[in-house]
């Protein structure tokens, strides 16, 4: 253990904290998808990590389509028009995958009144199926006769390998906090995540659709008796979760720049952890959980070494479940703000 | 017990076949020497096996290896119309979990007289015992973990320098190029820890810190903070190109200006794609393999080693070796200048002279044509 690495100087401490906040914001955005679906269906949608992963590919594909495969390094300003197109594409693809998932993997089970455990197993199966389908994209492209045309998008024979955005976005330092150079990319990630969080929070609180979501979350039977179309509400929930995952995917690709068919797995587990920490079913809890998780991980990396990063995250999860099983802010999609 | 009896049966079959056929084998030997053909060898019509990744993350490397083997076989088969040797490919995806099942298939296939592979260290450690017990000689073109040749598997050889040779050369390269404070990072896998550990040991006091990330990790900000806090002027990373690329990218974006160096696990054009051309610029990637000579009929890393490995088996065949034991003895005393460099094995199956090269990222591309020999 090396507490000196973390607390030895204020600069280091701030650097670890800032680095954690940036990644924590991405966790938080992905966590929204887990928390909303859980709030409405009491179902942990384990395939949400793949919804995110499809979004990351959409971002890279947009850059390939608009820019080509030649590698380039751009400033954020130069990349913004591309990023906006990528954002829309990623949100659409992720939302599409989320809706497909709801239609194929969950609705038939829910309609039959199957126990939640069955739906959970279906979620895990769907998660693997989606990840493997992305891993076999070269073969899928050849089945539909597009392998030649899509060579740039599937990376022939190596579809399971790492897939990179041809354009890497070079961040520029804006100002320093301690020794940490806060860059434009970091700032966009945190601000975008906060804005989307607030927007979603307001949507659920203030709109008619939001009221429907809250009603179904609180009491599905009564909501149905009052004329709420619960199928529509569930669809809407998946749609919003997918849109947020697409947005998170765009931010992730801005920062990391490469992805692969299993990129969702670890991030998904982390986002799920964040959701549980904040109080699953609680939108504000997802934000708080994501940021805390990101920061704690980095502190853990500093003190114990980076190989302990994931261990720290999951020990934290266990501790919170032991001390406060409902999470830091409690379950509340339906209840607290009804 | 089942495994033992199986391998014992295999040994018996191999030995019986060897005994039964050794007389005609030796009869033909003199004919072959004069005619340049080994039409009478009982290994004619049989197969070499390849075990390694053909699909999956490292599939491209396995395809390079098969390219080299197929080139050697084609040259041989073109010259020996009456003695064709085939190749059976077994795709392990580079996984130590998949390889043992395939290894059992290979040792139970009596048309296979030799193995080229396994491709990677993990699968080599997982299967070496099976091949050793079955008496099947193997030559790996690419597995570099030091401990494999310390297991006492006398049938196991490699035509490539091991990680100790590479780590020592890498550390030397860093010192020679003025690095006084080196930060060493690895991803905790067998190969990576071995290589990074050797670099750390060789550099001694010049190492200002070490850290370990995990495979699949994408957020490197904690490592970057540590490297910057240690004021390192070079970072050595032991691991594969995905994490290496992400680390190089995060370091450059975090303001690190020194040398980024990694080993053969990262020596892949994908390293530049992941890191981005700007962050990858100037990175040094070592590998125990040089580029193939011009007009060589196969491409990619390890193609020349695979070609050489296949030729050793074919030379054994021409020499009249027919049993696993005879082939193994032949490999042990083999000396030649292969395409990949001088080949001679020590008693453990390691190559005696390893050649380590440093490759550079220049103008946004990994320059695979012009490496610098560093040992």
Tab-separated table of C-alpha atoms in Angstrom, chain A residues 7-244:
chain	number	residue	atom	x	y	z
A	7	UNK	CA	-1.905	11.902	-0.338
A	8	UNK	CA	1.786	12.752	-0.825
A	9	UNK	CA	0.979	15.948	-2.623
A	10	UNK	CA	-2.156	17.934	-3.246
A	11	UNK	CA	-1.394	17.886	-6.968
A	12	UNK	CA	-1.431	14.117	-7.124
A	13	UNK	CA	-4.572	13.888	-5.059
A	14	UNK	CA	-6.387	16.305	-7.341
A	15	UNK	CA	-5.102	14.531	-10.455
A	16	UNK	CA	-6.421	11.167	-9.310
A	17	UNK	CA	-9.726	12.717	-8.335
A	18	UNK	CA	-10.231	14.605	-11.588
A	19	UNK	CA	-9.307	11.576	-13.696
A	20	UNK	CA	-11.881	9.574	-11.777
A	21	UNK	CA	-14.630	12.158	-12.177
A	22	UNK	CA	-14.292	12.137	-15.960
A	23	UNK	CA	-14.695	8.382	-16.239
A	24	UNK	CA	-17.311	8.422	-13.501
A	25	UNK	CA	-19.469	10.706	-15.648
A	26	UNK	CA	-19.449	8.042	-18.397
A	27	UNK	CA	-20.355	5.346	-15.855
A	28	UNK	CA	-23.218	7.537	-14.676
A	29	UNK	CA	-24.685	7.921	-18.168
A	30	UNK	CA	-24.611	4.177	-18.762
A	31	UNK	CA	-26.000	3.587	-15.281
A	32	UNK	CA	-29.146	5.519	-16.241
A	33	UNK	CA	-30.193	2.679	-18.521
A	34	UNK	CA	-29.893	0.115	-15.740
A	35	UNK	CA	-31.613	2.261	-13.206
A	36	UNK	CA	-34.591	3.253	-15.367
A	37	UNK	CA	-35.365	-0.258	-16.537
A	38	UNK	CA	-35.029	-1.514	-12.993
A	39	UNK	CA	-37.260	1.257	-11.720
A	40	UNK	CA	-40.033	0.370	-14.154
A	41	UNK	CA	-39.733	-3.409	-14.513
A	42	UNK	CA	-37.720	-4.452	-11.433
A	43	UNK	CA	-35.526	-6.142	-13.995
A	44	UNK	CA	-31.769	-5.794	-14.290
A	45	UNK	CA	-31.177	-5.392	-17.993
A	46	UNK	CA	-27.752	-6.984	-18.238
A	47	UNK	CA	-27.724	-6.538	-22.000
A	48	UNK	CA	-27.570	-2.773	-21.524
A	49	UNK	CA	-23.770	-2.946	-21.725
A	50	UNK	CA	-24.130	-4.246	-25.288
A	51	UNK	CA	-26.541	-1.442	-26.116
A	52	UNK	CA	-23.680	0.866	-25.165
A	53	UNK	CA	-21.132	-1.176	-27.134
A	54	UNK	CA	-23.191	-0.910	-30.347
A	55	UNK	CA	-23.163	2.836	-29.825
A	56	UNK	CA	-19.362	2.919	-29.703
A	57	UNK	CA	-19.209	1.126	-33.054
A	58	UNK	CA	-21.725	3.549	-34.522
A	59	UNK	CA	-19.388	6.415	-33.620
A	60	UNK	CA	-16.398	4.774	-35.308
A	61	UNK	CA	-18.501	3.885	-38.357
A	62	UNK	CA	-19.677	7.461	-38.766
A	63	UNK	CA	-16.091	8.693	-38.733
A	64	UNK	CA	-15.087	6.058	-41.286
A	65	UNK	CA	-18.022	6.979	-43.505
A	66	UNK	CA	-17.363	10.706	-43.348
A	67	UNK	CA	-13.587	10.740	-43.125
A	68	UNK	CA	-12.340	7.397	-44.488
A	69	UNK	CA	-9.987	4.976	-42.814
A	70	UNK	CA	-6.776	6.999	-42.979
A	71	UNK	CA	-5.740	7.850	-39.461
A	72	UNK	CA	-5.708	11.462	-38.396
A	73	UNK	CA	-5.463	13.506	-35.235
A	74	UNK	CA	-7.904	16.362	-34.840
A	75	UNK	CA	-8.653	18.938	-32.247
A	76	UNK	CA	-12.049	18.792	-30.593
A	77	UNK	CA	-13.197	21.901	-32.449
A	78	UNK	CA	-12.443	20.332	-35.817
A	79	UNK	CA	-14.218	17.108	-34.863
A	80	UNK	CA	-17.406	18.679	-33.517
A	81	UNK	CA	-19.525	18.406	-36.700
A	82	UNK	CA	-18.497	14.755	-37.034
A	83	UNK	CA	-19.156	14.155	-33.368
A	84	UNK	CA	-22.663	15.560	-33.635
A	85	UNK	CA	-23.467	13.208	-36.515
A	86	UNK	CA	-21.833	10.383	-34.559
A	87	UNK	CA	-23.876	11.286	-31.497
A	88	UNK	CA	-27.126	11.040	-33.448
A	89	UNK	CA	-26.069	7.767	-35.101
A	90	UNK	CA	-24.953	6.233	-31.811
A	91	UNK	CA	-28.136	7.289	-30.035
A	92	UNK	CA	-30.268	5.879	-32.852
A	93	UNK	CA	-28.394	2.582	-33.071
A	94	UNK	CA	-28.286	2.106	-29.314
A	95	UNK	CA	-31.954	2.984	-28.957
A	96	UNK	CA	-32.775	0.614	-31.821
A	97	UNK	CA	-30.866	-2.220	-30.166
A	98	UNK	CA	-32.539	-1.458	-26.839
A	99	UNK	CA	-36.006	-1.545	-28.409
A	100	UNK	CA	-35.212	-4.763	-30.257
A	101	UNK	CA	-34.002	-6.244	-27.011
A	102	UNK	CA	-37.211	-5.284	-25.244
A	103	UNK	CA	-39.312	-6.713	-28.059
A	104	UNK	CA	-37.446	-10.012	-28.444
A	105	UNK	CA	-35.910	-10.817	-25.088
A	106	UNK	CA	-38.284	-9.346	-22.508
A	107	UNK	CA	-41.780	-8.628	-23.782
A	108	UNK	CA	-42.680	-12.230	-24.628
A	109	UNK	CA	-41.633	-13.246	-21.131
A	110	UNK	CA	-43.378	-10.372	-19.380
A	111	UNK	CA	-46.571	-10.949	-21.341
A	112	UNK	CA	-46.575	-14.564	-20.216
A	113	UNK	CA	-46.115	-13.441	-16.638
A	114	UNK	CA	-42.796	-15.246	-16.323
A	115	UNK	CA	-40.890	-14.710	-13.063
A	116	UNK	CA	-38.317	-11.895	-13.031
A	117	UNK	CA	-35.543	-14.427	-12.684
A	118	UNK	CA	-36.377	-15.834	-16.118
A	119	UNK	CA	-36.196	-12.367	-17.624
A	120	UNK	CA	-32.821	-11.875	-15.943
A	121	UNK	CA	-31.507	-15.057	-17.529
A	122	UNK	CA	-32.872	-13.901	-20.860
A	123	UNK	CA	-30.997	-10.626	-20.322
A	124	UNK	CA	-27.711	-12.406	-19.766
A	125	UNK	CA	-28.268	-14.565	-22.847
A	126	UNK	CA	-29.162	-11.533	-24.940
A	127	UNK	CA	-26.027	-9.808	-23.703
A	128	UNK	CA	-23.793	-12.625	-24.975
A	129	UNK	CA	-25.738	-12.942	-28.207
A	130	UNK	CA	-25.366	-9.244	-28.987
A	131	UNK	CA	-21.657	-9.195	-28.156
A	132	UNK	CA	-20.951	-12.294	-30.248
A	133	UNK	CA	-23.008	-10.968	-33.151
A	134	UNK	CA	-20.754	-7.908	-33.172
A	135	UNK	CA	-17.733	-10.210	-32.999
A	136	UNK	CA	-18.992	-12.063	-36.075
A	137	UNK	CA	-19.815	-8.965	-38.052
A	138	UNK	CA	-17.455	-9.966	-40.853
A	139	UNK	CA	-19.362	-13.211	-41.304
A	140	UNK	CA	-22.739	-11.548	-41.008
A	141	UNK	CA	-21.674	-9.050	-43.660
A	142	UNK	CA	-20.629	-11.891	-45.965
A	143	UNK	CA	-23.922	-13.746	-45.448
A	144	UNK	CA	-25.833	-10.746	-46.679
A	145	UNK	CA	-23.352	-10.312	-49.525
A	146	UNK	CA	-21.851	-7.062	-48.298
A	147	UNK	CA	-18.419	-8.130	-47.120
A	148	UNK	CA	-16.615	-6.420	-49.978
A	149	UNK	CA	-18.522	-3.195	-49.553
A	150	UNK	CA	-18.284	-3.192	-45.792
A	151	UNK	CA	-14.639	-4.202	-45.465
A	152	UNK	CA	-13.770	-0.943	-43.731
A	153	UNK	CA	-16.489	-1.419	-41.174
A	154	UNK	CA	-15.957	-5.038	-40.273
A	155	UNK	CA	-12.153	-5.383	-40.453
A	156	UNK	CA	-12.011	-8.683	-42.416
A	157	UNK	CA	-10.875	-11.789	-40.515
A	158	UNK	CA	-10.251	-9.723	-37.444
A	159	UNK	CA	-13.741	-8.657	-36.532
A	160	UNK	CA	-13.166	-9.585	-32.895
A	161	UNK	CA	-10.069	-7.470	-32.689
A	162	UNK	CA	-9.917	-3.938	-31.365
A	163	UNK	CA	-11.720	-1.512	-33.664
A	164	UNK	CA	-10.492	2.054	-33.730
A	165	UNK	CA	-11.917	5.368	-34.664
A	166	UNK	CA	-9.627	6.519	-37.494
A	167	UNK	CA	-9.690	10.033	-36.072
A	168	UNK	CA	-8.169	10.408	-32.648
A	169	UNK	CA	-9.269	13.523	-30.879
A	170	UNK	CA	-6.418	15.437	-29.320
A	171	UNK	CA	-7.542	17.224	-26.176
A	172	UNK	CA	-6.273	20.695	-25.399
A	173	UNK	CA	-5.580	21.818	-21.882
A	174	UNK	CA	-7.847	24.624	-20.729
A	175	UNK	CA	-6.794	25.232	-17.155
A	176	UNK	CA	-5.139	23.363	-14.326
A	177	UNK	CA	-6.581	22.132	-11.062
A	178	UNK	CA	-3.648	21.131	-8.920
A	179	UNK	CA	-1.358	19.384	-11.416
A	180	UNK	CA	-4.269	18.093	-13.490
A	181	UNK	CA	-4.642	19.709	-16.843
A	182	UNK	CA	-8.376	19.933	-17.405
A	183	UNK	CA	-8.873	19.476	-21.119
A	184	UNK	CA	-11.692	20.452	-23.419
A	185	UNK	CA	-12.545	16.761	-23.872
A	186	UNK	CA	-12.826	16.188	-20.125
A	187	UNK	CA	-14.959	19.267	-19.726
A	188	UNK	CA	-17.319	18.267	-22.538
A	189	UNK	CA	-17.720	14.798	-21.047
A	190	UNK	CA	-18.600	16.032	-17.576
A	191	UNK	CA	-20.814	18.889	-18.742
A	192	UNK	CA	-22.615	16.723	-21.321
A	193	UNK	CA	-23.245	14.034	-18.738
A	194	UNK	CA	-24.600	16.569	-16.232
A	195	UNK	CA	-26.820	18.243	-18.813
A	196	UNK	CA	-28.289	14.952	-19.944
A	197	UNK	CA	-28.865	13.901	-16.360
A	198	UNK	CA	-30.719	17.097	-15.548
A	199	UNK	CA	-32.734	16.910	-18.769
A	200	UNK	CA	-33.764	13.322	-18.076
A	201	UNK	CA	-34.604	14.129	-14.471
A	202	UNK	CA	-36.849	16.973	-15.587
A	203	UNK	CA	-38.403	14.798	-18.287
A	204	UNK	CA	-39.401	12.156	-15.774
A	205	UNK	CA	-40.670	14.754	-13.309
A	206	UNK	CA	-42.543	17.131	-15.526
A	207	UNK	CA	-43.865	15.505	-18.683
A	208	UNK	CA	-46.880	13.329	-19.279
A	209	UNK	CA	-44.615	10.478	-20.404
A	210	UNK	CA	-42.577	10.926	-17.267
A	211	UNK	CA	-45.681	10.683	-15.159
A	212	UNK	CA	-46.554	7.445	-16.953
A	213	UNK	CA	-43.113	6.047	-16.185
A	214	UNK	CA	-43.430	6.982	-12.547
A	215	UNK	CA	-46.921	5.547	-12.345
A	216	UNK	CA	-45.860	2.177	-13.771
A	217	UNK	CA	-42.794	2.166	-11.546
A	218	UNK	CA	-44.903	2.765	-8.475
A	219	UNK	CA	-47.766	0.389	-9.103
A	220	UNK	CA	-48.135	-1.274	-12.511
A	221	UNK	CA	-51.603	-2.725	-11.845
A	222	UNK	CA	-53.187	0.530	-10.700
A	223	UNK	CA	-51.454	2.389	-13.510
A	224	UNK	CA	-52.972	-0.044	-16.007
A	225	UNK	CA	-56.424	0.444	-14.440
A	226	UNK	CA	-55.998	4.194	-14.813
A	227	UNK	CA	-55.413	3.759	-18.513
A	228	UNK	CA	-51.611	3.883	-18.674
A	229	UNK	CA	-50.376	1.753	-21.543
A	230	UNK	CA	-47.651	-0.089	-19.712
A	231	UNK	CA	-46.191	-1.685	-22.847
A	232	UNK	CA	-45.715	1.785	-24.274
A	233	UNK	CA	-44.141	2.968	-21.030
A	234	UNK	CA	-41.713	0.041	-20.962
A	235	UNK	CA	-40.771	0.736	-24.579
A	236	UNK	CA	-40.202	4.365	-23.761
A	237	UNK	CA	-37.984	3.393	-20.847
A	238	UNK	CA	-35.822	1.209	-23.043
A	239	UNK	CA	-35.750	3.932	-25.678
A	240	UNK	CA	-34.478	6.522	-23.200
A	241	UNK	CA	-31.947	4.111	-21.718
A	242	UNK	CA	-30.692	3.367	-25.243
A	243	UNK	CA	-30.450	7.043	-26.164
A	244	UNK	CA	-28.406	7.739	-23.039
